[in-house]
Short mmCIF file of C-alpha atoms in Angstrom, two decimals:
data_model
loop_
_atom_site.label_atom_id
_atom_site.label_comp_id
_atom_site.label_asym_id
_atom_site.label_seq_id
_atom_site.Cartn_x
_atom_site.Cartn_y
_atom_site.Cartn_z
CA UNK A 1 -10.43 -10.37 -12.88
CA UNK A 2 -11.83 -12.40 -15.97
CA UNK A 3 -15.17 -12.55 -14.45
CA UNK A 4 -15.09 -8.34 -14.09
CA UNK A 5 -14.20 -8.46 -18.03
CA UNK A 6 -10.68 -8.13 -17.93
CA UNK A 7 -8.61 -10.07 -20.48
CA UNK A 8 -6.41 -12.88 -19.78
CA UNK A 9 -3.42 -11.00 -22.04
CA UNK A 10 0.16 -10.72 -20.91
CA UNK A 11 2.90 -10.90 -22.44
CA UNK A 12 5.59 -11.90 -19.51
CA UNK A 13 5.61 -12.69 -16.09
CA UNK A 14 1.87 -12.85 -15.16
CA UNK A 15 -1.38 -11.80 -15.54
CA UNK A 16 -1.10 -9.60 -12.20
CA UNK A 17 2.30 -8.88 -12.95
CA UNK A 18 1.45 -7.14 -15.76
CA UNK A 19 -1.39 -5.66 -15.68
CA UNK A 20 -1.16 -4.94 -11.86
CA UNK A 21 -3.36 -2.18 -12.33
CA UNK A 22 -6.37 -4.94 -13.05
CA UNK A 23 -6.32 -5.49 -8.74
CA UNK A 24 -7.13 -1.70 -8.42
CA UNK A 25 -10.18 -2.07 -10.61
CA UNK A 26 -11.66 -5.27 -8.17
CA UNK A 27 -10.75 -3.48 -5.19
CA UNK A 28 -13.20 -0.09 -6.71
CA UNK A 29 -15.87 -2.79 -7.38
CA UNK A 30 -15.74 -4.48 -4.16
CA UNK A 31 -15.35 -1.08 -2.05
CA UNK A 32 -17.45 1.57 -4.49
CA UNK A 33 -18.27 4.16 -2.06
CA UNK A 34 -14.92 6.42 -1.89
CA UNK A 35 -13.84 9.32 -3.40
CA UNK A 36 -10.25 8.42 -3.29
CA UNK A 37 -8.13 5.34 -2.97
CA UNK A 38 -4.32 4.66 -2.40
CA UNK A 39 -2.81 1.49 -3.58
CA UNK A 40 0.80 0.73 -1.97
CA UNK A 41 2.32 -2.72 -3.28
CA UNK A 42 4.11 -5.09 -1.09
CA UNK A 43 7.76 -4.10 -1.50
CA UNK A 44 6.63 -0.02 -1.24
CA UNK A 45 7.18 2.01 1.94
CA UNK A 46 5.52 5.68 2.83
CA UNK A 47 7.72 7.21 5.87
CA UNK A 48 6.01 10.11 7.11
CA UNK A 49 2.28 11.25 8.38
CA UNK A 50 -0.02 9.45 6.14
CA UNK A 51 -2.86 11.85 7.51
CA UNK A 52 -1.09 14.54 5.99
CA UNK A 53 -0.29 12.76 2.88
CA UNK A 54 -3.86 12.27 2.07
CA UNK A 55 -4.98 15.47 2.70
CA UNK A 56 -2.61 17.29 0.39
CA UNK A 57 -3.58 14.39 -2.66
CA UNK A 58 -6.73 15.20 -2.07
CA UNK A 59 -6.16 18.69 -1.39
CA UNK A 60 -4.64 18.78 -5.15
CA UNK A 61 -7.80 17.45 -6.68
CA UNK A 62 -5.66 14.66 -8.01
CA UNK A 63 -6.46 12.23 -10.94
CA UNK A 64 -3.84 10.16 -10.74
CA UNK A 65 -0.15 10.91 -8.62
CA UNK A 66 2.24 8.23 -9.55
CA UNK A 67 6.42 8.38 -10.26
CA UNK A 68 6.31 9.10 -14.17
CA UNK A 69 9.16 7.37 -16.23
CA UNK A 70 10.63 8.61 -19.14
CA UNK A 71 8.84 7.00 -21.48
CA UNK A 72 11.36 7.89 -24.88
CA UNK A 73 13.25 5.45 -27.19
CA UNK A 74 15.68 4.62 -24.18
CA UNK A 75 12.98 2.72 -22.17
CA UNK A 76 12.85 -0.79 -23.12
CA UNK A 77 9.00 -1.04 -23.24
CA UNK A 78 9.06 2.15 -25.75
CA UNK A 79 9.22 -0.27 -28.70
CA UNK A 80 6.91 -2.42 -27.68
CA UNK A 81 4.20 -0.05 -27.34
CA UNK A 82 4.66 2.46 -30.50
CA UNK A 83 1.83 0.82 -32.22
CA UNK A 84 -0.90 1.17 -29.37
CA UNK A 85 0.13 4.97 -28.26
CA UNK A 86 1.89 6.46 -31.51
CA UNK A 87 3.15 9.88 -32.21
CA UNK A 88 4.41 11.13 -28.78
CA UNK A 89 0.90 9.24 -27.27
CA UNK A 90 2.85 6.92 -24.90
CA UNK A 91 3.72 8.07 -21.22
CA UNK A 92 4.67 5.36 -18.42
CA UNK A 93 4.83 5.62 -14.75
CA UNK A 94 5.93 3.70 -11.34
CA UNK A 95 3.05 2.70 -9.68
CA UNK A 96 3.79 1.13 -6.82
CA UNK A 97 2.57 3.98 -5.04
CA UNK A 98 -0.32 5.32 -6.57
CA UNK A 99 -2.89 7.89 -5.91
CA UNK A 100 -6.74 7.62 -8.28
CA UNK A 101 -9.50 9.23 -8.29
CA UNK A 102 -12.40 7.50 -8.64
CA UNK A 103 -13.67 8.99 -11.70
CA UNK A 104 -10.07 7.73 -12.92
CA UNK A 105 -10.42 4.74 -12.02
CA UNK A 106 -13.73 4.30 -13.47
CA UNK A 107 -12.24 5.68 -16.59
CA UNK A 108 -9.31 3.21 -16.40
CA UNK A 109 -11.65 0.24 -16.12
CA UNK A 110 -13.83 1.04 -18.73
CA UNK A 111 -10.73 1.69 -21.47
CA UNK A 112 -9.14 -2.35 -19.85
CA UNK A 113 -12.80 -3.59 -20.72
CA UNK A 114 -13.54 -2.30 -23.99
CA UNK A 115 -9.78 -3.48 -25.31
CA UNK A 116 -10.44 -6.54 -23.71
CA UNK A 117 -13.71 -6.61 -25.88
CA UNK A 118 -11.70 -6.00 -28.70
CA UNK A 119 -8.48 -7.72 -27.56
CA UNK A 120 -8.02 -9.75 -30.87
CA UNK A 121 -7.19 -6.45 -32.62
CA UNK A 122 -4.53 -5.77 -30.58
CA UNK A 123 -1.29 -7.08 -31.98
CA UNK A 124 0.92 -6.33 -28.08
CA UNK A 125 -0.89 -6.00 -24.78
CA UNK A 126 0.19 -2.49 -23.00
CA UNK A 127 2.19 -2.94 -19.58
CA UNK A 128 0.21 -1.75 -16.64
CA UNK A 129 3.25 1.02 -15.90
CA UNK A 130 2.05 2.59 -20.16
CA UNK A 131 -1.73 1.86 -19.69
CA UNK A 132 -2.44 3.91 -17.07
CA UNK A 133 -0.11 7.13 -17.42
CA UNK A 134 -1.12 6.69 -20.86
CA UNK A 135 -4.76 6.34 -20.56
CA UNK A 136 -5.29 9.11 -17.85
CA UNK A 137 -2.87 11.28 -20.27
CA UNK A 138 -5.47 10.67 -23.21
CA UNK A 139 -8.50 11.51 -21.19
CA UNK A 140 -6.73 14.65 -19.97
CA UNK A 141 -6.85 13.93 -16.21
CA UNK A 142 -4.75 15.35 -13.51
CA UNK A 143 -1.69 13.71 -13.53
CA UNK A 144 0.60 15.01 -10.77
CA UNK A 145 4.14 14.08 -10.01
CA UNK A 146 4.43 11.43 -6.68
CA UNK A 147 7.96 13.79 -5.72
CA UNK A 148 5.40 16.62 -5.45
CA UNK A 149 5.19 15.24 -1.78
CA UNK A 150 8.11 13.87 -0.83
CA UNK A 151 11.72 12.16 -1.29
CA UNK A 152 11.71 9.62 -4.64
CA UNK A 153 15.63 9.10 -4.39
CA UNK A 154 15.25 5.80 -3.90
CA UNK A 155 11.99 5.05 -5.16
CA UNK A 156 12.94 3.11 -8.18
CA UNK A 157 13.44 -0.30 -10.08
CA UNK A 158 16.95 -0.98 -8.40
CA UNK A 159 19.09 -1.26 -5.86
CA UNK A 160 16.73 -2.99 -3.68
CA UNK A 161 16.31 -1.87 0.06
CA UNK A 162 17.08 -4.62 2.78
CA UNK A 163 14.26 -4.27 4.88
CA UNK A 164 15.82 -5.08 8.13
CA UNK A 165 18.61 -2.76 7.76
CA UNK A 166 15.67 0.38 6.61
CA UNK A 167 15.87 3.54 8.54
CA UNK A 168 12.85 5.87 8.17
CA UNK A 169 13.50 9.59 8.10
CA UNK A 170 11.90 11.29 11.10
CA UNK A 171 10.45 14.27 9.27
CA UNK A 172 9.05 15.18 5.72
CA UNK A 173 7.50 12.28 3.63
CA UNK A 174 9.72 9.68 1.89
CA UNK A 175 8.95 6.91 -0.75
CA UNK A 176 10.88 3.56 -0.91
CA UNK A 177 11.07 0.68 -3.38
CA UNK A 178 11.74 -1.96 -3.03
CA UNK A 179 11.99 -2.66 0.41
CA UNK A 180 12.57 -6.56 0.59
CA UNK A 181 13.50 -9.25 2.62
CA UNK A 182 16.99 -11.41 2.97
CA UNK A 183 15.76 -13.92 -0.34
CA UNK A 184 14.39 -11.40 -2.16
CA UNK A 185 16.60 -8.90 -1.49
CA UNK A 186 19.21 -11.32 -3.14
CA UNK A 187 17.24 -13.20 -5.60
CA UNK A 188 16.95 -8.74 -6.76
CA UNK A 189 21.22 -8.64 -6.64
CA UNK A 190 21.44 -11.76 -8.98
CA UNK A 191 18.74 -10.89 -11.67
CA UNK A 192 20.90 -7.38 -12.15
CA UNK A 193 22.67 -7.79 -15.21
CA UNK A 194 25.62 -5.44 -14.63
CA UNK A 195 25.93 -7.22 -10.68
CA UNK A 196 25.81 -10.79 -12.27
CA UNK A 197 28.63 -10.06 -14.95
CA UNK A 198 30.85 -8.61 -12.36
CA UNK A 199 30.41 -10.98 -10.02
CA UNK A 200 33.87 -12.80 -10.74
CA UNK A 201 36.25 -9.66 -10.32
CA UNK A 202 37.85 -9.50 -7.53
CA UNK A 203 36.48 -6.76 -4.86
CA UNK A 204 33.35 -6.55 -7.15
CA UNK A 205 29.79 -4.83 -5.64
CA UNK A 206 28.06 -8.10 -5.76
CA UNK A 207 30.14 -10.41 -4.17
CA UNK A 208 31.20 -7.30 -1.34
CA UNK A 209 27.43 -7.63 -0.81
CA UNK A 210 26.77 -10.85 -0.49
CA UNK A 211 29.40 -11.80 1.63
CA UNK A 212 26.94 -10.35 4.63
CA UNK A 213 24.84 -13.36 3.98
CA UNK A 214 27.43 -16.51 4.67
CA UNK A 215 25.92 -19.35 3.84
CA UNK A 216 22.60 -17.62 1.91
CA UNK A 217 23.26 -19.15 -1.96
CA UNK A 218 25.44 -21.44 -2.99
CA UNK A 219 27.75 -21.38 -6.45
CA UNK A 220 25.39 -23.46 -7.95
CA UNK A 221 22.70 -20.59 -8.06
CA UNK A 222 24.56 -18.08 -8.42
CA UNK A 223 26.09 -19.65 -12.17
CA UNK A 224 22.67 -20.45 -12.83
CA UNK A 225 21.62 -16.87 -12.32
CA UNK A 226 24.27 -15.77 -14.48
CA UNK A 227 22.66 -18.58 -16.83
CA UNK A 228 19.49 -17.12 -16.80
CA UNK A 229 20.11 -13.32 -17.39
CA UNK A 230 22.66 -14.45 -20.15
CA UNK A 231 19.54 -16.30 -21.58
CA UNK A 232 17.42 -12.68 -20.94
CA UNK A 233 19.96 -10.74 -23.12
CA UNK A 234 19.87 -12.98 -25.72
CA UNK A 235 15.81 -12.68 -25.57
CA UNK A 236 16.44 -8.67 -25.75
CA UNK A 237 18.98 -8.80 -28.44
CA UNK A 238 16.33 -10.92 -30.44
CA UNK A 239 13.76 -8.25 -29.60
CA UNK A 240 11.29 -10.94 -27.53
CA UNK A 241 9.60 -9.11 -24.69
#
């Protein structure tokens, strides 16, 4: 990614955390020749005909189809990102599904290279999930909607999907996230802040739910959890990223 002149800015997690949207860029210079690509992250699922799918994306003359988040004063990242995409600038998306163009991705890559250029002038690196509804917003591509062509009822950030206990519709296209295995479908119960605090009261959601693991984490980890999203409050409170 550095050597495509991408910057090495993040500001938590990781580089690829963050700024996921830096793979989609290698992938376009490695495989330059389409019209069209679809990215689908690990913990994503598309039920239905995928022929189909495609055809009606492409059908649309898309730009960009992603899930777009609201974006206002309620979102935590909306503070954070005032001073890049001010006055009503900022948008934000869920792109763990996501439809480009190419001429959007080309667009994309060249806005990531010349901040990264410039990157000393920016004061807070934008999240991959502003960046790019942003961006495509500002250039005035075609943005459309991911429920356009299908179920998003339980595409979002939380509650996880166990992914051996996922049942696929049999008609109609759905989207899913996150689908995850036994760890990290836990290790996605415990980092919840409203599961972890309730843990301790009797009959609560989180320990109902983990009792179908016996054996899976042990009280040690699971006060450490609490430890740690205590400690990721305290970070928010403070107004740290």
């Amino acid at each position: 990614m550095l050597a495509l002149g991408f910057a090495n800015r993040f500001e938590k997690g990781s580089l690829l955390w963050w700024n996921a949207d830096y793979t989609h860029y290698q992938v376009q210079a490695r495989i330059p020749d389409y019209d069209y690509y679809l990215f689908v992250e690990y913990d994503a699922c598309i039920a239905g005909n995928g022929t189909r799918l495609l055809a009606d994306m492409i059908a649309d003359e898309a730009d960009f189809i992603s899930h777009p988040l609201d974006a206002g004063p309620a979102w935590y990242w909306h503070r954070f990102h005032t001073g890049i995409y001010p006055a009503g600038q900022l948008r934000a998306s869920l792109n763990c599904i996501s439809f480009f163009s190419r001429r959007a991705l080309n667009h994309l890559a060249q806005r990531r290279r010349a901040m990264s250029a410039n990157m000393d002038e920016t004061g807070f690196w934008p999240l991959g999930e502003a960046f790019v509804a942003s961006e495509v917003a500002a250039a005035d591509l075609t943005f459309i909607p991911l429920a356009r062509y299908g179920d998003v009822s339980r595409y979002s950030w939380f509650p996880p999907i166990l992914s051996t206990g996922l049942v696929l519709p049999q008609s109609g296209h759905t989207f899913l996230h996150p689908v995850l295995d036994q760890k990290r479908y836990i290790a996605s119960l415990l980092r919840q802040t409203h599961f972890v605090r309730h843990y301790f009261m009797r009959g609560s959601t989180l320990r109902r739910e983990l009792s179908r693991f016996p054996g899976a984490i042990s009280r040690r980890q699971l006060y450490r959890a609490a430890m740690l999203r205590a400690a990721e409050r305290l970070r928010q409170v403070c107004g740290a990223p």
